[in-house]
Structures are given as structure tokens and as C-alpha cells.
Tab-separated table of C-alpha atoms in Angstrom:
chain	number	residue	atom	x	y	z
A	1	PRO	CA	173.004	95.687	188.041
A	2	ALA	CA	174.350	98.433	189.488
A	3	LEU	CA	173.790	102.296	189.530
A	4	SER	CA	176.176	104.053	187.407
A	5	SER	CA	179.095	105.983	189.568
A	6	ASP	CA	179.188	108.632	186.881
A	7	TYR	CA	176.523	110.624	188.498
A	8	LYS	CA	177.776	114.233	189.835
A	9	VAL	CA	176.231	116.791	191.924
A	10	PRO	CA	175.426	120.090	189.634
A	11	SER	CA	177.991	122.550	189.991
A	12	MET	CA	175.415	125.579	190.361
A	13	GLY	CA	172.904	124.839	193.238
A	14	LEU	CA	169.427	125.866	193.559
A	15	ARG	CA	170.040	128.544	195.923
A	16	ALA	CA	172.615	129.939	193.477
A	17	ARG	CA	169.810	129.743	190.734
A	18	LEU	CA	167.043	131.376	192.813
A	19	ILE	CA	169.134	134.461	194.487
A	20	PRO	CA	169.365	136.185	191.360
A	21	ILE	CA	165.515	135.707	190.353
A	22	LEU	CA	164.670	136.955	193.996
A	23	LEU	CA	166.989	139.745	193.695
A	24	ILE	CA	165.738	140.637	190.148
A	25	THR	CA	161.894	140.503	191.648
A	26	MET	CA	163.296	142.707	194.717
A	27	LEU	CA	164.562	145.467	192.570
A	28	ALA	CA	161.446	145.057	190.183
A	29	PHE	CA	159.253	145.820	193.401
A	30	LEU	CA	161.291	148.586	194.453
A	31	ALA	CA	161.723	149.972	190.873
A	32	GLY	CA	157.643	149.845	190.450
A	33	SER	CA	157.258	151.424	193.799
A	34	TYR	CA	159.407	154.387	192.958
A	35	VAL	CA	157.644	154.914	189.775
A	36	LEU	CA	154.206	154.972	191.203
A	37	SER	CA	155.594	157.723	193.947
A	38	GLU	CA	157.190	159.615	191.207
A	39	LEU	CA	154.218	159.247	188.659
A	40	VAL	CA	150.967	159.206	190.993
A	41	LEU	CA	151.666	159.922	194.232
A	42	LEU	CA	153.863	163.111	193.911
A	43	PRO	CA	151.841	164.541	191.189
A	44	ASN	CA	148.778	164.297	193.068
A	45	LEU	CA	150.571	166.173	196.081
A	46	GLU	CA	151.591	168.860	193.731
A	47	GLU	CA	148.111	169.264	192.597
A	48	MET	CA	146.934	169.537	196.267
A	49	GLU	CA	149.667	172.139	196.735
A	50	HIS	CA	148.637	174.089	194.006
A	51	THR	CA	145.100	174.159	195.109
A	52	GLN	CA	146.129	175.130	198.515
A	53	ALA	CA	148.429	177.852	197.335
A	54	ILE	CA	145.160	179.243	195.453
A	55	LYS	CA	143.463	179.270	198.433
A	56	ASP	CA	146.237	181.167	200.116
A	57	LEU	CA	146.109	183.791	197.430
A	58	ASN	CA	142.390	183.891	197.710
A	59	ARG	CA	142.459	184.557	201.523
A	60	CYS	CA	145.160	187.344	200.933
A	61	HIS	CA	142.670	188.899	198.187
A	62	SER	CA	139.917	188.793	200.895
A	63	ALA	CA	142.010	190.289	203.495
A	64	LEU	CA	142.951	193.213	201.376
A	65	MET	CA	139.379	193.687	200.090
A	66	ARG	CA	137.886	193.396	203.689
A	67	GLU	CA	140.294	196.338	204.664
A	68	VAL	CA	138.633	198.409	201.930
A	69	ASP	CA	135.491	197.626	203.134
A	70	VAL	CA	136.564	198.647	206.813
A	71	LEU	CA	137.750	201.926	205.466
A	72	ASP	CA	134.406	202.355	203.485
A	73	ASN	CA	132.478	201.529	206.805
A	74	PHE	CA	134.460	203.909	208.626
A	75	ASN	CA	133.710	206.667	205.669
A	76	GLY	CA	129.851	205.925	206.429
A	77	GLY	CA	130.096	207.195	209.564
A	78	TRP	CA	131.557	210.650	208.522
A	79	SER	CA	129.258	211.036	205.062
A	80	ASN	CA	126.257	210.223	206.780
A	81	GLY	CA	125.758	212.697	209.089
A	82	ASP	CA	123.941	216.161	209.599
A	83	GLU	CA	127.068	218.147	210.568
A	84	THR	CA	129.132	217.124	207.560
A	85	TYR	CA	126.172	217.761	205.423
A	86	GLU	CA	125.800	221.182	206.983
A	87	PHE	CA	129.654	221.732	206.502
A	88	ALA	CA	129.333	220.802	202.730
A	89	GLN	CA	126.787	223.585	202.448
A	90	GLY	CA	128.888	226.175	204.180
A	91	LEU	CA	126.807	226.349	207.358
A	92	ASN	CA	128.968	224.956	209.998
A	93	PRO	CA	132.289	226.699	210.391
A	94	ASP	CA	133.514	225.053	213.224
A	95	TYR	CA	133.366	221.725	211.473
A	96	ILE	CA	137.062	221.432	210.400
A	97	ASP	CA	138.443	222.655	213.977
A	98	GLU	CA	136.306	220.275	215.693
A	99	ASN	CA	136.747	217.235	213.534
A	100	LEU	CA	139.782	217.571	211.113
A	101	ALA	CA	142.551	218.212	213.542
A	102	SER	CA	145.956	216.370	212.591
A	103	GLU	CA	145.345	213.950	215.583
A	104	MET	CA	142.657	212.608	213.608
A	105	TYR	CA	144.767	211.202	211.049
A	106	ASP	CA	146.722	209.324	213.666
A	107	ASN	CA	144.022	207.971	215.812
A	108	SER	CA	142.284	206.734	212.615
A	109	ASP	CA	145.202	205.645	210.825
A	110	PHE	CA	144.288	207.589	207.659
A	111	ASP	CA	146.791	209.039	204.954
A	112	ALA	CA	143.992	210.748	203.223
A	113	PHE	CA	140.638	212.673	204.290
A	114	LEU	CA	139.185	215.163	202.144
A	115	VAL	CA	135.814	216.853	201.689
A	116	TYR	CA	134.448	218.329	198.716
A	117	ASP	CA	131.121	220.198	198.169
A	118	ILE	CA	128.785	219.557	195.195
A	119	ARG	CA	130.585	221.893	192.944
A	120	GLY	CA	133.689	219.688	193.407
A	121	GLU	CA	135.702	222.278	195.307
A	122	ARG	CA	137.758	220.948	198.455
A	123	ILE	CA	136.445	222.501	201.473
A	124	GLY	CA	138.531	220.627	204.139
A	125	GLY	CA	140.918	217.754	204.664
A	126	ASN	CA	144.357	217.050	203.570
A	127	ALA	CA	146.447	214.017	202.250
A	128	ARG	CA	149.922	213.204	204.220
A	129	ASP	CA	153.078	211.568	203.086
A	130	PRO	CA	152.977	207.983	204.019
A	131	GLU	CA	156.752	208.399	205.414
A	132	THR	CA	157.190	211.756	206.945
A	133	LEU	CA	153.545	212.210	207.780
A	134	GLU	CA	153.541	215.531	206.749
A	135	PHE	CA	150.738	217.109	204.935
A	136	VAL	CA	150.914	217.588	201.350
A	137	GLU	CA	149.542	218.234	197.785
A	138	MET	CA	148.752	215.256	195.789
A	139	GLU	CA	147.603	215.563	192.112
A	140	GLU	CA	145.326	213.007	192.504
A	141	PHE	CA	143.273	215.101	195.233
A	142	PRO	CA	143.235	218.504	193.404
A	143	VAL	CA	141.726	221.299	194.806
A	144	GLY	CA	138.822	221.257	192.257
A	145	LEU	CA	137.618	217.821	191.137
A	146	PRO	CA	136.599	217.957	187.186
A	147	GLU	CA	133.161	216.988	186.167
A	148	GLY	CA	132.618	213.203	185.549
A	149	HIS	CA	135.880	212.421	187.911
A	150	PHE	CA	135.610	208.812	188.943
A	151	LEU	CA	135.551	209.667	192.862
A	152	ARG	CA	133.205	212.835	192.434
A	153	HIS	CA	129.485	212.487	193.459
A	154	THR	CA	126.535	214.365	192.047
A	155	ALA	CA	123.470	215.425	193.735
A	156	ASP	CA	121.501	212.258	192.892
A	157	SER	CA	124.232	209.760	193.336
A	158	LEU	CA	123.988	207.563	196.625
A	159	ASP	CA	126.389	204.852	195.950
A	160	SER	CA	129.608	203.923	197.317
A	161	ARG	CA	132.753	204.114	195.360
A	162	THR	CA	135.703	201.813	196.865
A	163	GLY	CA	138.670	200.133	195.423
A	164	LEU	CA	142.626	200.616	194.820
A	165	MET	CA	143.965	204.128	193.189
A	166	ARG	CA	146.998	204.770	191.936
A	167	THR	CA	149.078	207.761	193.191
A	168	SER	CA	152.397	209.438	192.782
A	169	ARG	CA	153.312	207.995	196.351
A	170	GLY	CA	152.092	204.742	195.863
A	171	PRO	CA	148.967	202.561	195.862
A	172	MET	CA	146.018	203.505	198.105
A	173	MET	CA	143.082	201.902	199.491
A	174	ILE	CA	140.072	204.445	198.616
A	175	SER	CA	136.705	205.095	199.870
A	176	SER	CA	134.669	207.976	198.290
A	177	ARG	CA	130.948	208.439	199.757
A	178	PRO	CA	128.170	211.294	198.987
A	179	ILE	CA	127.675	213.286	201.758
A	180	LEU	CA	124.251	212.628	203.073
A	181	THR	CA	121.875	213.281	206.193
A	182	ASN	CA	121.793	210.977	209.242
A	183	GLU	CA	119.266	208.970	207.495
A	184	ALA	CA	121.373	208.560	204.534
A	185	GLU	CA	118.930	210.572	202.624
A	186	GLY	CA	119.886	212.877	199.736
A	187	PRO	CA	120.154	214.803	197.843
A	188	ALA	CA	123.970	214.652	198.296
A	189	VAL	CA	125.722	217.728	198.730
A	190	GLY	CA	129.245	216.693	198.010
A	191	THR	CA	131.895	213.979	198.554
A	192	ILE	CA	134.121	212.528	201.377
A	193	MET	CA	137.197	210.505	200.346
A	194	ILE	CA	139.083	208.410	202.855
A	195	GLY	CA	142.361	206.697	201.827
A	196	ARG	CA	145.061	204.665	203.306
A	197	PHE	CA	148.478	203.963	201.617
A	198	LEU	CA	149.498	200.319	201.097
A	199	ASN	CA	152.977	200.760	202.446
A	200	THR	CA	155.175	198.029	204.121
A	201	GLU	CA	153.435	198.516	207.498
A	202	TRP	CA	150.157	197.529	205.818
A	203	THR	CA	151.952	194.514	203.963
A	204	GLU	CA	153.279	193.173	207.207
A	205	HIS	CA	149.578	193.543	208.877
A	206	LEU	CA	147.960	191.857	205.915
A	207	ALA	CA	150.613	188.951	206.104
A	208	LYS	CA	150.196	188.393	209.771
A	209	GLN	CA	146.406	188.565	209.518
A	210	THR	CA	146.659	185.785	206.640
A	211	ALA	CA	149.652	183.868	207.911
A	212	VAL	CA	150.903	184.223	204.421
A	213	PRO	CA	154.311	185.822	203.929
A	214	MET	CA	153.885	188.218	200.776
A	215	ASP	CA	155.145	191.553	199.046
A	216	ILE	CA	152.913	194.089	197.493
A	217	VAL	CA	154.763	195.045	194.393
A	218	ASP	CA	153.516	198.491	192.740
A	219	LEU	CA	153.342	197.846	188.871
A	220	HIS	CA	154.107	201.395	188.225
A	221	LEU	CA	156.940	202.356	190.864
A	222	GLY	CA	158.331	198.779	191.893
A	223	VAL	CA	161.043	197.052	190.220
A	224	ILE	CA	159.643	193.743	188.498
A	225	PRO	CA	161.911	191.026	187.181
A	226	ASP	CA	161.638	189.797	183.781
A	227	HIS	CA	160.315	186.780	184.075
A	228	GLU	CA	157.338	188.429	186.112
A	229	VAL	CA	156.214	190.789	183.340
A	230	GLU	CA	154.737	188.148	181.026
A	231	THR	CA	153.182	186.554	184.307
A	232	ILE	CA	151.733	189.832	185.109
A	233	ALA	CA	150.263	190.286	181.164
A	234	ARG	CA	148.720	186.652	181.165
A	235	MET	CA	147.253	187.310	184.616
A	236	HIS	CA	145.711	190.399	183.506
A	237	GLN	CA	144.226	188.712	180.608
A	238	THR	CA	142.814	185.532	182.113
A	239	ASN	CA	142.009	187.306	185.321
A	240	GLU	CA	143.314	183.932	187.167
A	241	PRO	CA	146.202	184.178	189.779
A	242	ASP	CA	149.492	182.274	188.922
A	243	ILE	CA	151.671	179.657	190.729
A	244	GLU	CA	155.365	179.714	190.066
A	245	TYR	CA	157.281	176.699	191.322
A	246	ILE	CA	160.701	178.400	192.646
A	247	SER	CA	162.426	175.413	194.087
A	248	LYS	CA	161.454	172.251	195.572
A	249	ASP	CA	161.094	173.986	198.918
A	250	ILE	CA	159.263	177.220	198.076
A	251	LEU	CA	156.689	178.584	195.584
A	252	HIS	CA	155.517	181.923	194.550
A	253	GLY	CA	151.621	182.765	194.075
A	254	HIS	CA	150.781	185.624	192.041
A	255	GLU	CA	147.848	187.826	191.700
A	256	ILE	CA	147.247	191.111	190.523
A	257	PHE	CA	144.599	193.857	191.446
A	258	ASP	CA	143.416	196.472	189.190
A	259	ASP	CA	142.523	200.108	190.094
A	260	MET	CA	139.186	201.593	190.220
A	261	GLN	CA	139.470	202.352	186.385
A	262	GLY	CA	140.213	198.860	185.481
A	263	GLU	CA	144.000	199.132	184.678
A	264	PRO	CA	146.712	196.689	186.726
A	265	LEU	CA	147.538	198.429	189.789
A	266	LEU	CA	149.761	196.282	192.273
A	267	MET	CA	150.582	192.436	192.454
A	268	ILE	CA	150.671	190.290	195.608
A	269	ARG	CA	153.678	187.998	195.578
A	270	ALA	CA	152.980	185.341	198.381
A	271	HIS	CA	156.148	183.184	199.424
A	272	LEU	CA	154.650	179.734	200.379
A	273	PRO	CA	156.541	176.953	201.506
A	274	ARG	CA	155.823	173.544	199.648
A	275	ASN	CA	155.187	171.734	202.964
A	276	ILE	CA	152.657	169.179	201.295
A	277	THR	CA	155.321	167.908	198.728
A	278	GLN	CA	158.050	167.960	201.384
A	279	GLN	CA	156.165	165.839	203.853
A	280	GLY	CA	154.896	163.958	200.799
A	281	ARG	CA	158.487	163.052	199.746
A	282	ASP	CA	159.526	162.219	203.305
A	283	ILE	CA	156.671	159.882	203.452
A	284	VAL	CA	157.489	158.233	200.024
A	285	ARG	CA	161.018	158.095	201.169
A	286	ALA	CA	160.569	156.317	204.369
A	287	LEU	CA	158.044	154.200	202.437
A	288	ASN	CA	160.801	153.100	199.875
A	289	VAL	CA	163.335	152.675	202.770
A	290	ALA	CA	160.799	150.512	204.739
A	291	ALA	CA	160.248	148.442	201.439
A	292	LEU	CA	163.765	147.984	200.900
A	293	VAL	CA	164.400	146.789	204.471
A	294	GLY	CA	161.320	144.754	204.295
A	295	THR	CA	162.257	143.323	201.042
A	296	LEU	CA	165.665	142.249	202.202
A	297	LEU	CA	164.236	140.568	205.295
A	298	MET	CA	161.895	138.636	203.462
A	299	LEU	CA	164.934	137.720	200.981
A	300	ALA	CA	166.603	136.554	203.824
A	301	LEU	CA	163.685	134.560	205.218
A	302	LEU	CA	163.094	132.915	201.736
A	303	LEU	CA	166.598	131.852	201.583
A	304	VAL	CA	166.446	130.659	205.262
A	305	LEU	CA	163.166	128.470	204.497
A	306	LEU	CA	164.674	127.554	201.140
A	307	GLY	CA	167.571	125.930	202.688
A	308	ARG	CA	165.722	124.164	205.489
A	309	PHE	CA	162.900	122.844	203.671
A	310	VAL	CA	164.120	122.536	200.223
A	311	ILE	CA	167.626	122.487	199.562
A	312	ARG	CA	168.618	120.418	202.730
A	313	PRO	CA	166.273	117.628	201.860
A	314	ILE	CA	167.208	117.361	198.304
A	315	ARG	CA	170.958	117.585	199.286
A	316	GLN	CA	170.067	114.310	201.592
A	317	VAL	CA	168.227	112.714	198.432
A	318	SER	CA	171.118	113.353	196.509
A	319	SER	CA	173.882	112.301	199.048
A	320	GLN	CA	171.918	109.224	199.610
A	321	MET	CA	171.407	108.389	195.698
A	322	THR	CA	175.269	109.081	195.352
A	323	LEU	CA	176.158	106.629	198.384
A	324	ILE	CA	174.190	103.976	196.949
A	325	ALA	CA	175.591	104.385	193.242
A	326	GLU	CA	178.982	104.286	194.776
A	327	SER	CA	178.686	101.475	196.940
A	328	ASP	CA	176.547	99.296	194.655
A	329	ASP	CA	174.599	98.327	197.744
A	330	LEU	CA	171.117	98.234	196.419
A	331	SER	CA	169.729	97.360	199.985
A	332	ASN	CA	170.442	100.979	201.165
A	333	ARG	CA	167.075	103.119	201.068
A	334	ILE	CA	166.667	106.847	201.545
A	335	GLY	CA	164.050	106.521	204.027
A	336	LEU	CA	162.532	110.091	204.011
A	337	THR	CA	158.918	110.252	205.338
A	338	ARG	CA	158.201	113.827	204.365
A	339	LYS	CA	154.794	114.431	202.811
A	340	ASP	CA	156.098	117.208	200.282
A	341	GLU	CA	157.513	116.583	196.870
A	342	VAL	CA	161.040	115.889	197.922
A	343	GLY	CA	159.497	113.063	200.172
A	344	GLN	CA	157.516	111.769	197.264
A	345	LEU	CA	160.518	111.803	195.201
A	346	SER	CA	162.678	109.753	197.995
A	347	ARG	CA	159.771	107.133	198.100
A	348	GLN	CA	159.715	106.566	194.128
A	349	PHE	CA	163.541	106.191	194.347
A	350	ASP	CA	163.132	103.815	197.243
A	351	HIS	CA	160.554	102.014	195.204
A	352	LEU	CA	162.626	101.930	192.137
A	353	LEU	CA	165.543	100.103	194.106
A	354	ASP	CA	162.682	97.629	195.168
A	355	THR	CA	162.045	96.683	191.622
A	356	ILE	CA	165.820	96.192	190.555
């Protein structure tokens, strides 16, 4: 009996069947990589970025409060002194000429230096306009401080009062200390106030000190965008800073500062580049490109290996089978010596011919 000559090679080969499967596998891998980066990696990077933004705001906060502390320490050198102690009691008439000349404001970079006696009457010093540097009268520093004024010290008060203060000319860092002896002993005989406006120059100084670009917004004099009004109210209630994502390249960090009476006074608006997520996106993009190229190379390698070690031997077996079927010569043998499944198939076919 002869083998049938009706045998035909299938119209769709193994390679054509495997390529779509491999392509689907590759696309699934790339899709999984993309989803992983978008749902896991990038959110973690954004959380890190948020944490870093809070740290930057805390650094701005600390820098501003440090300037207040520096002002207060400087005030301590004036308020704790026998010359000032005598002057506040009317015993040192040369004190103003010797200590409160206009050059003192320039050399010390003060915008306000005022001395009050124990009755609350101003006996020396002035405030000056932060723009013109001319001495001016300010309602916040009246000639007579009323009793109970938050900056006025009584005879038995030894504490320092520091913080931020609202004025008609902008927010001011302020230090108020009782006038004591060289040994910082009382009773206090008056009050010394030293102030410095938080103007553009000091904003730039703080930005350079902290390496954080920022604006200082006066909540009473500044122009505040509508979307930040709610942010300010929320921060005042929660006492927590706020992070606003402006774009994929930048975010704004907000923190408000109350004045010494607990009312919102100013807001720091930090302009923070989104370096972490930008670098993360660059890395993810590079990894995705590398995954795509690697997958394509692997696909090409698989196709080459598939052709050499699977498809070619199968074609050899198929061709030999077709030759035997068409020639009716049952003495022909495939004769493959491979040790894989294709070789086993050819040997089983040769064995089948032996039994016919």
C-alpha cells in the first residue's frame, strides 16, 4: 500500500501562528510596565515630592523665625544695660545723641527702634518708611502705649515678646523686651522695641538663605488669587501647610503665619520645581523604551531560534514525508538524528515505514 498523495502543507505555518501570540505577549508586558509605573512608581514619587515640599516650607518657616530670634537677641544687648536702664528713668540725657543717631538704623538694618518708659510714654527712637527710609509716625507705635498693650512691659515682667506684627506699611518682625540692668534684673523700667519690615529685600534674603524661591504675601495688603482664599482659610483652621500642583513642572507650597495676636498676617508662597517626578518620569520613559527595544530584540531572537530549531526541522520532516508520499517509494527514510521532539517524530515515522 502507498501513502496518500492528498497530503498538503498547511496554508498557515507555525511562524505565522506564533508571531501574533508573541506580539500580544509583548504588548501585555509593555502595558503592564506602563500601568505599574503610573499606578505604583509615579504615585510614590509624588508622595516623596510632597514630603520634600513640606520640608522646604518648614525650612522657610525656620529661616523666618530664626531672623526674629536674631532680632530679639540683638534687642537683648540694648534692653539689658545700665545706660538704657538709667535713660528710661530720666537719668541719662545724652543717651539719645550717643546711641540713637540715624546711622544706627542703617548699620543695624532696623526699621523701628523705640524706647518707652514704665508709664508707656515714648522717650526715644523712631520708625522709618521701608521705601524712603524717612522717619515717620506710625499708628502701631503711638507716643503713648495704653495699658495692656501686647508689646508694653510692666515693672514685674521679665519676658521677651517676639513675632510678626501687622502695620499700615506691611508686616514687620518685632521684638519687645523689658528694660533691665546689666545683670538682666528688674524691676523693669520700660520697654524697648526693635522691628524690621518683611519687604522685598528681606524676601530675597530668605529665598537665598533657604535656596527656595518664594513670595511673601501680605494677607491684608496683597492681592490674593481667588483659588488661594479658600486655601488660606483651610490652613488657618488646620494649622497645616498646603501643597498645590500647578503643572507637571512646578508646584506651590503655602504656609501662613499669624501675628502676635493670633490673626493671619502673611503667607509664604514657595515656587518648587517638581524635580523628583520629572526625574522619575524620565527614568520611567527610559525604562519603557528599553523594555520595548529589549522585547523587540527578544522577539526577533525567538523568531530566529524558532526558525532554526523548530520550523526548519519540521519542514524537513514534512518535505521528506511529501516526497515519500508522491514517489510511492517506501524505501526512503527521513533519517533525522536529533534528540528533540522533531527527531523523535521522524524516527517514529521511519519506524512506521519499516512496518509497512
